[in-house]
């Protein structure tokens, strides 16, 4: 006999277990949510409950905050097609200058900058593994350190704005999207510094990891640096204006995204890549990605409502609070679950499952919601680059024909440890997360 206070917990275990099982079988995320929701509604309410499902889909599809997602995606698509990527490669190569291990430095800097173009770690990892990694290996750079830099830098994409995952987390958790986007800036820069520090330390201890680069025999002249910076101005204005408008409180994320789209079109014109066909390709690509995300969210929203309806969320909260654990122990447990699960299932799918379950528990812990959800965002991103099933690992290998998957796995672990160290720093010094949002 299950105690009355825990009656809803079996429903959670069955629902989540069935949902994860369907995803692990390879079923599309939205189909998995659709099946679980329809079966649960039929079992609990019969055919009368299907009206609830239709209302849930309509409510999600008309959520204003989700309009930001296609805006940010379209901005990135236009910039990718506007020659901005090639300009970044050339300009940053000049700016980095002559330093030992310059290709590692270039990788981290480019990955950090590309994170402002793409909110998807897998996309950045695949692109850099095709463009930079083969060249680095051919020049004699250490493959594992190069792979680790790419994986780590790419994993900043969901953290540094404009971030699609931050918008989804903010929408699900009821946290200010503007604050969550801005909160990722300082932690993202902090992680970049940690990656650079680790890389310089490795190269200093073992100089053979970074052979002398014959292509850069001397430091760039002041005119070369100035020319490189000028080339970056159009691209920089777009990114800075988007983040700046949000940080200054002048525009909402949706309005800033719209300004970013306009700025990206201007950038494409300056770089002489503007054409109607380019705009059409960007619109089509953005529509496909945005539709996929919206369909997944529309079919998943009812899942959280069913948790509340069955009493499962309340029962789980009572169970957790009854354990009488220290808040930091509870937070550690809440972080451990998505860290492990993100090795197996999609990040968006995981958020849609976990966030509704975590919300009532978090309210009872009394911790800063913005701080917690940013740590959560970092956590699921790291899970995506953690062996053996992290999606980012396979995205990198798909773009790199040389080497093998075991090299990719072993290269990831040191940077996973750096991410964990960074999360500990953010836990000890929460002001790193909350300082910029406090200015809005």
Coordinates of N, CA, C and O in Angstrom, one line a residue, residues 36-175:
X36 N 2.6 9.6 -25.0 CA 2.5 9.6 -23.5 C 1.3 10.4 -23.1 O 0.5 10.0 -22.2
X37 N 1.2 11.6 -23.6 CA 0.1 12.5 -23.2 C -1.3 12.0 -23.6 O -2.2 12.0 -22.8
X38 N -1.4 11.4 -24.8 CA -2.7 10.9 -25.2 C -3.1 9.7 -24.4 O -4.3 9.5 -24.1
X39 N -2.1 8.8 -24.2 CA -2.4 7.6 -23.4 C -2.8 7.9 -22.0 O -3.8 7.4 -21.4
X40 N -2.1 8.9 -21.4 CA -2.4 9.3 -20.0 C -3.8 10.0 -19.9 O -4.5 9.7 -19.0
X41 N -4.1 10.8 -20.9 CA -5.4 11.5 -20.9 C -6.5 10.5 -21.0 O -7.5 10.5 -20.4
X42 N -6.3 9.5 -22.0 CA -7.3 8.5 -22.2 C -7.6 7.7 -20.9 O -8.7 7.3 -20.6
X43 N -6.5 7.3 -20.2 CA -6.6 6.5 -19.0 C -7.2 7.3 -17.9 O -8.0 6.7 -17.1
X44 N -6.9 8.6 -17.7 CA -7.4 9.3 -16.6 C -8.8 10.0 -16.8 O -9.6 10.0 -15.9
X45 N -9.0 10.5 -18.0 CA -10.2 11.4 -18.3 C -11.1 10.8 -19.4 O -12.2 11.4 -19.6
X46 N -10.6 9.9 -20.1 CA -11.3 9.4 -21.3 C -11.3 10.4 -22.4 O -10.4 11.3 -22.5
X47 N -12.2 10.3 -23.3 CA -12.2 11.1 -24.5 C -12.4 12.6 -24.2 O -12.0 13.5 -25.0
X48 N -13.0 12.9 -23.0 CA -13.3 14.3 -22.7 C -12.0 15.0 -22.4 O -12.0 16.3 -22.5
X49 N -10.9 14.3 -22.1 CA -9.7 15.0 -21.8 C -8.9 15.5 -23.0 O -8.0 16.3 -22.9
X50 N -9.3 15.1 -24.2 CA -8.6 15.5 -25.4 C -8.8 17.0 -25.7 O -8.0 17.6 -26.4
X51 N -9.9 17.5 -25.3 CA -10.1 19.0 -25.4 C -9.0 19.7 -24.6 O -8.6 20.8 -25.0
X52 N -8.6 19.2 -23.5 CA -7.5 19.7 -22.7 C -6.2 19.8 -23.5 O -5.5 20.7 -23.4
X53 N -6.0 18.7 -24.2 CA -4.8 18.6 -25.0 C -4.8 19.7 -26.1 O -3.7 20.3 -26.4
X54 N -5.9 19.9 -26.8 CA -6.0 20.9 -27.9 C -5.7 22.3 -27.3 O -5.0 23.1 -27.9
X55 N -6.3 22.5 -26.1 CA -6.2 23.8 -25.5 C -4.7 24.1 -25.1 O -4.2 25.2 -25.2
X56 N -4.0 23.0 -24.6 CA -2.6 23.1 -24.2 C -1.8 23.4 -25.4 O -0.9 24.3 -25.4
X57 N -2.0 22.8 -26.6 CA -1.3 23.1 -27.8 C -1.4 24.5 -28.2 O -0.5 25.2 -28.6
X58 N -2.7 25.0 -28.2 CA -3.0 26.3 -28.6 C -2.3 27.3 -27.7 O -1.7 28.3 -28.2
X59 N -2.3 27.1 -26.4 CA -1.7 28.0 -25.4 C -0.2 28.1 -25.7 O 0.3 29.2 -25.6
X60 N 0.4 26.9 -25.9 CA 1.9 27.0 -26.1 C 2.2 27.6 -27.5 O 3.2 28.4 -27.5
X61 N 1.5 27.3 -28.5 CA 1.8 27.9 -29.8 C 1.6 29.4 -29.9 O 2.1 30.0 -30.8
X62 N 0.8 29.9 -29.0 CA 0.6 31.4 -29.0 C 1.3 32.1 -27.8 O 1.0 33.2 -27.5
X63 N 2.3 31.4 -27.3 CA 3.2 32.1 -26.2 C 4.1 33.1 -26.8 O 4.9 32.8 -27.7
X64 N 4.0 34.3 -26.4 CA 4.7 35.4 -27.0 C 6.2 35.2 -26.9 O 7.0 35.6 -27.8
X65 N 6.7 34.7 -25.8 CA 8.2 34.6 -25.6 C 8.8 33.7 -26.6 O 10.0 33.8 -26.9
X66 N 8.1 32.7 -27.2 CA 8.6 31.8 -28.1 C 8.9 32.4 -29.5 O 9.6 31.8 -30.3
X67 N 8.3 33.6 -29.7 CA 8.6 34.3 -31.0 C 10.1 34.7 -31.1 O 10.6 34.8 -32.2
X68 N 10.7 34.8 -29.9 CA 12.2 35.1 -29.9 C 13.0 34.0 -30.6 O 14.0 34.3 -31.3
X69 N 12.6 32.8 -30.5 CA 13.4 31.7 -31.1 C 13.6 31.8 -32.6 O 14.7 31.7 -33.0
X70 N 12.5 31.9 -33.4 CA 12.8 32.1 -34.9 C 13.6 33.3 -35.2 O 14.3 33.3 -36.2
X71 N 13.5 34.4 -34.4 CA 14.2 35.6 -34.7 C 15.7 35.3 -34.5 O 16.5 35.7 -35.4
X72 N 16.1 34.7 -33.4 CA 17.5 34.4 -33.2 C 18.1 33.4 -34.2 O 19.2 33.5 -34.6
X73 N 17.3 32.4 -34.5 CA 17.7 31.4 -35.5 C 17.9 32.1 -36.9 O 18.9 31.8 -37.6
X74 N 17.0 32.9 -37.3 CA 17.1 33.6 -38.6 C 18.3 34.5 -38.6 O 19.0 34.6 -39.6
X75 N 18.6 35.2 -37.5 CA 19.8 36.1 -37.4 C 21.0 35.3 -37.7 O 21.9 35.7 -38.4
X76 N 21.1 34.1 -37.0 CA 22.3 33.3 -37.2 C 22.4 32.7 -38.6 O 23.5 32.7 -39.1
X77 N 21.3 32.3 -39.1 CA 21.4 31.8 -40.5 C 21.8 32.8 -41.5 O 22.7 32.5 -42.4
X78 N 21.4 34.0 -41.4 CA 21.8 35.1 -42.3 C 23.3 35.4 -42.1 O 24.0 35.5 -43.1
X79 N 23.7 35.5 -40.9 CA 25.1 35.8 -40.6 C 26.0 34.7 -41.2 O 27.1 34.9 -41.7
X80 N 25.6 33.4 -41.0 CA 26.4 32.3 -41.5 C 26.5 32.4 -43.0 O 27.5 31.9 -43.6
X81 N 25.5 32.9 -43.7 CA 25.5 32.9 -45.2 C 26.1 34.3 -45.7 O 26.1 34.5 -46.9
X82 N 26.5 35.2 -44.8 CA 26.8 36.5 -45.2 C 28.4 36.7 -45.3 O 28.8 37.9 -45.3
X83 N 29.1 35.6 -45.2 CA 30.6 35.7 -45.3 C 31.2 36.1 -43.9 O 32.4 36.3 -43.8
X84 N 30.3 36.2 -42.9 CA 30.8 36.6 -41.6 C 31.8 35.5 -41.0 O 32.7 35.8 -40.3
X85 N 31.5 34.2 -41.3 CA 32.3 33.2 -40.8 C 33.8 33.3 -41.4 O 34.7 33.2 -40.6
X86 N 33.9 33.5 -42.7 CA 35.2 33.6 -43.3 C 35.9 34.9 -42.8 O 37.1 34.8 -42.6
X87 N 35.2 36.0 -42.6 CA 35.8 37.2 -42.1 C 36.3 36.9 -40.7 O 37.4 37.4 -40.3
X88 N 35.6 36.2 -39.9 CA 36.0 35.9 -38.5 C 37.3 35.1 -38.5 O 38.2 35.4 -37.7
X89 N 37.3 34.1 -39.4 CA 38.5 33.2 -39.4 C 39.7 34.1 -39.8 O 40.8 34.0 -39.1
X90 N 39.6 34.9 -40.8 CA 40.8 35.7 -41.2 C 41.2 36.7 -40.2 O 42.4 36.9 -39.9
X91 N 40.2 37.4 -39.7 CA 40.5 38.5 -38.7 C 41.1 38.0 -37.4 O 42.1 38.6 -36.9
X92 N 40.5 37.0 -36.9 CA 40.9 36.5 -35.6 C 42.3 35.8 -35.8 O 43.1 35.9 -34.8
X93 N 42.6 35.3 -36.9 CA 43.9 34.7 -37.2 C 45.0 35.7 -37.1 O 46.1 35.5 -36.6
X94 N 44.7 36.9 -37.6 CA 45.6 38.1 -37.5 C 45.8 38.6 -36.1 O 46.9 38.8 -35.6
X95 N 44.6 38.7 -35.4 CA 44.6 39.3 -34.1 C 45.4 38.5 -33.1 O 46.1 39.0 -32.2
X96 N 45.2 37.1 -33.2 CA 45.9 36.2 -32.3 C 47.4 36.4 -32.3 O 48.1 36.4 -31.3
X97 N 47.9 36.6 -33.5 CA 49.3 36.9 -33.7 C 50.2 35.7 -33.5 O 49.8 34.6 -33.6
X98 N 51.5 36.0 -33.1 CA 52.4 34.9 -32.9 C 52.5 34.5 -31.4 O 53.2 35.2 -30.6
X99 N 51.9 33.5 -31.1 CA 52.0 32.9 -29.7 C 52.1 31.4 -29.9 O 51.6 30.8 -30.9
X100 N 52.8 30.8 -28.9 CA 52.9 29.3 -29.0 C 51.6 28.7 -28.7 O 50.9 29.0 -27.7
X101 N 51.1 27.8 -29.6 CA 49.8 27.2 -29.5 C 48.7 28.1 -30.0 O 47.6 28.0 -29.6
X102 N 49.1 28.9 -31.0 CA 48.1 29.9 -31.5 C 46.9 29.3 -32.1 O 45.8 29.9 -32.0
X103 N 47.0 28.1 -32.7 CA 45.8 27.5 -33.3 C 44.8 27.0 -32.2 O 43.6 27.1 -32.4
X104 N 45.3 26.7 -31.0 CA 44.5 26.3 -29.9 C 43.7 27.6 -29.5 O 42.5 27.6 -29.2
X105 N 44.5 28.7 -29.3 CA 43.9 30.0 -28.9 C 42.8 30.4 -30.0 O 41.7 30.8 -29.6
X106 N 43.2 30.3 -31.2 CA 42.2 30.6 -32.3 C 41.0 29.8 -32.2 O 39.8 30.3 -32.4
X107 N 41.1 28.5 -31.9 CA 40.0 27.6 -31.8 C 39.0 28.0 -30.7 O 37.8 28.1 -30.9
X108 N 39.6 28.3 -29.5 CA 38.7 28.7 -28.4 C 38.0 30.1 -28.7 O 36.8 30.2 -28.4
X109 N 38.8 31.0 -29.2 CA 38.2 32.3 -29.5 C 37.1 32.2 -30.6 O 36.0 32.8 -30.4
X110 N 37.3 31.5 -31.6 CA 36.4 31.3 -32.7 C 35.1 30.6 -32.2 O 34.0 31.0 -32.5
X111 N 35.3 29.6 -31.3 CA 34.2 28.8 -30.8 C 33.3 29.7 -29.9 O 32.1 29.7 -29.9
X112 N 34.0 30.6 -29.1 CA 33.3 31.5 -28.3 C 32.5 32.5 -29.1 O 31.3 32.8 -28.8
X113 N 33.1 33.0 -30.2 CA 32.4 34.0 -31.0 C 31.3 33.3 -31.8 O 30.1 33.8 -31.9
X114 N 31.5 32.1 -32.3 CA 30.5 31.4 -33.1 C 29.3 31.0 -32.2 O 28.2 30.8 -32.7
X115 N 29.5 31.0 -30.9 CA 28.4 30.7 -29.9 C 27.4 31.8 -30.0 O 26.2 31.6 -29.6
X116 N 27.8 33.0 -30.4 CA 26.9 34.1 -30.5 C 26.1 34.0 -31.8 O 25.1 34.7 -32.0
X117 N 26.5 33.1 -32.7 CA 25.8 32.9 -34.0 C 24.8 31.7 -33.9 O 23.8 31.7 -34.6
X118 N 25.2 30.7 -33.1 CA 24.5 29.5 -33.1 C 24.2 29.1 -31.6 O 25.2 29.0 -30.8
X119 N 23.0 28.8 -31.3 CA 22.7 28.3 -29.9 C 22.9 26.9 -29.8 O 22.5 26.3 -28.7
X120 N 23.4 26.2 -30.8 CA 23.5 24.7 -30.8 C 25.0 24.3 -30.7 O 25.8 24.6 -31.6
X121 N 25.3 23.6 -29.6 CA 26.7 23.2 -29.5 C 27.1 22.2 -30.6 O 28.2 22.2 -31.1
X122 N 26.2 21.4 -31.0 CA 26.5 20.4 -32.0 C 26.8 21.0 -33.4 O 27.7 20.6 -34.1
X123 N 26.2 22.1 -33.7 CA 26.4 22.8 -34.9 C 27.8 23.5 -34.9 O 28.5 23.3 -35.9
X124 N 28.2 24.1 -33.8 CA 29.5 24.7 -33.8 C 30.6 23.6 -33.8 O 31.6 23.8 -34.5
X125 N 30.4 22.5 -33.1 CA 31.4 21.4 -33.0 C 31.6 20.8 -34.4 O 32.7 20.6 -34.8
X126 N 30.5 20.6 -35.1 CA 30.6 20.0 -36.5 C 31.3 20.9 -37.4 O 32.2 20.5 -38.2
X127 N 31.0 22.2 -37.3 CA 31.6 23.2 -38.2 C 33.1 23.3 -38.0 O 33.9 23.3 -38.9
X128 N 33.6 23.4 -36.7 CA 35.0 23.6 -36.4 C 35.8 22.3 -36.7 O 36.9 22.3 -37.0
X129 N 35.1 21.2 -36.5 CA 35.8 19.9 -36.8 C 36.0 19.7 -38.3 O 37.0 19.0 -38.6
X130 N 35.2 20.3 -39.1 CA 35.4 20.2 -40.5 C 36.5 21.2 -41.0 O 37.3 20.9 -41.9
X131 N 36.5 22.4 -40.4 CA 37.3 23.5 -40.9 C 38.7 23.6 -40.2 O 39.7 23.7 -40.9
X132 N 38.7 23.6 -38.9 CA 40.0 23.8 -38.2 C 40.7 22.5 -37.8 O 42.0 22.4 -37.9
X133 N 40.0 21.5 -37.4 CA 40.7 20.3 -36.8 C 41.6 19.6 -37.8 O 42.8 19.3 -37.4
X134 N 41.2 19.3 -39.1 CA 42.1 18.7 -40.0 C 43.4 19.5 -40.2 O 44.5 18.9 -40.3
X135 N 43.3 20.8 -40.3 CA 44.5 21.6 -40.5 C 45.4 21.6 -39.3 O 46.6 21.5 -39.4
X136 N 44.8 21.6 -38.1 CA 45.6 21.5 -36.9 C 46.4 20.2 -36.8 O 47.6 20.2 -36.4
X137 N 45.7 19.1 -37.1 CA 46.3 17.8 -37.0 C 47.5 17.7 -38.0 O 48.5 17.2 -37.8
X138 N 47.2 18.2 -39.2 CA 48.2 18.2 -40.3 C 49.4 19.0 -39.9 O 50.6 18.6 -40.4
X139 N 49.3 20.1 -39.2 CA 50.4 20.9 -38.8 C 51.2 20.3 -37.6 O 52.2 20.9 -37.2
X140 N 50.7 19.2 -37.0 CA 51.4 18.6 -35.9 C 50.9 19.0 -34.5 O 51.5 18.6 -33.5
X141 N 49.7 19.6 -34.4 CA 49.1 19.9 -33.1 C 48.5 18.7 -32.6 O 48.2 17.7 -33.3
X142 N 48.5 18.6 -31.2 CA 48.0 17.4 -30.5 C 46.5 17.3 -30.8 O 45.7 18.2 -30.5
X143 N 46.1 16.1 -31.4 CA 44.6 16.0 -31.7 C 43.7 16.0 -30.5 O 42.6 16.6 -30.6
X144 N 44.1 15.4 -29.4 CA 43.3 15.4 -28.3 C 43.0 16.8 -27.7 O 41.9 17.1 -27.3
X145 N 44.1 17.6 -27.6 CA 43.9 18.9 -27.0 C 43.1 19.8 -28.0 O 42.3 20.6 -27.6
X146 N 43.3 19.6 -29.3 CA 42.5 20.3 -30.3 C 41.0 19.9 -30.2 O 40.2 20.8 -30.2
X147 N 40.8 18.7 -30.1 CA 39.4 18.2 -30.0 C 38.7 18.7 -28.7 O 37.6 19.2 -28.7
X148 N 39.5 18.7 -27.6 CA 38.9 19.2 -26.4 C 38.6 20.6 -26.4 O 37.5 21.1 -25.9
X149 N 39.5 21.4 -27.1 CA 39.2 22.8 -27.2 C 37.9 23.1 -28.0 O 37.1 24.0 -27.7
X150 N 37.7 22.3 -29.1 CA 36.5 22.5 -29.9 C 35.3 22.1 -29.2 O 34.3 22.8 -29.2
X151 N 35.3 20.9 -28.5 CA 34.2 20.5 -27.7 C 33.8 21.5 -26.6 O 32.6 21.8 -26.5
X152 N 34.8 22.0 -25.9 CA 34.5 22.9 -24.8 C 34.0 24.2 -25.3 O 33.0 24.8 -24.8
X153 N 34.7 24.8 -26.4 CA 34.2 26.0 -26.9 C 32.8 25.9 -27.5 O 32.0 26.9 -27.4
X154 N 32.6 24.8 -28.2 CA 31.2 24.7 -28.8 C 30.1 24.6 -27.7 O 29.0 25.0 -27.9
X155 N 30.5 24.0 -26.6 CA 29.5 23.9 -25.5 C 29.2 25.2 -24.8 O 28.3 25.2 -23.9
X156 N 29.8 26.2 -25.2 CA 29.4 27.6 -24.7 C 28.2 28.1 -25.5 O 27.6 29.1 -25.1
X157 N 27.9 27.5 -26.6 CA 26.8 28.0 -27.5 C 25.5 28.2 -26.8 O 24.8 29.2 -27.0
X158 N 25.0 27.2 -26.0 CA 23.8 27.3 -25.3 C 23.8 28.3 -24.2 O 22.8 28.7 -23.6
X159 N 25.0 28.7 -23.8 CA 25.2 29.6 -22.6 C 25.3 31.1 -23.0 O 24.6 31.9 -22.4
X160 N 26.1 31.4 -24.0 CA 26.3 32.8 -24.4 C 25.1 33.2 -25.3 O 24.8 32.5 -26.3
X161 N 24.5 34.4 -25.0 CA 23.4 34.8 -25.8 C 23.8 35.2 -27.2 O 25.0 35.6 -27.4
X162 N 22.9 35.1 -28.2 CA 21.5 34.7 -28.1 C 21.4 33.1 -28.0 O 21.9 32.5 -28.9
X163 N 20.8 32.6 -27.0 CA 20.8 31.2 -26.7 C 19.3 30.7 -26.8 O 18.4 31.2 -26.1
X164 N 19.1 29.7 -27.7 CA 17.8 29.1 -27.8 C 17.4 28.4 -26.6 O 16.2 28.5 -26.1
X165 N 18.3 27.6 -26.0 CA 18.0 26.8 -24.8 C 17.7 27.7 -23.6 O 16.8 27.3 -22.8
X166 N 18.3 28.9 -23.5 CA 18.0 29.8 -22.4 C 16.5 30.3 -22.6 O 15.9 30.4 -21.5
X167 N 16.1 30.5 -23.8 CA 14.7 31.0 -24.0 C 13.7 29.9 -23.6 O 12.7 30.1 -22.9
X168 N 14.1 28.6 -23.9 CA 13.2 27.5 -23.6 C 13.1 27.3 -22.1 O 12.1 27.1 -21.5
X169 N 14.3 27.3 -21.4 CA 14.4 27.2 -20.0 C 13.6 28.3 -19.3 O 12.8 28.1 -18.3
X170 N 13.8 29.5 -19.7 CA 13.1 30.7 -19.1 C 11.6 30.6 -19.3 O 10.8 30.9 -18.4
X171 N 11.2 30.1 -20.5 CA 9.7 29.9 -20.7 C 9.1 28.9 -19.8 O 8.1 29.0 -19.2
X172 N 9.8 27.7 -19.7 CA 9.3 26.6 -18.9 C 9.4 26.9 -17.4 O 8.5 26.6 -16.6
X173 N 10.4 27.6 -16.9 CA 10.6 27.8 -15.5 C 10.0 29.1 -15.0 O 10.0 29.4 -13.8
X174 N 9.5 29.9 -15.9 CA 8.9 31.2 -15.5 C 9.9 32.2 -15.1 O 9.6 33.1 -14.2
X175 N 11.1 32.1 -15.6 CA 12.2 33.1 -15.2 C 12.3 34.1 -16.3 O 12.0 33.8 -17.5

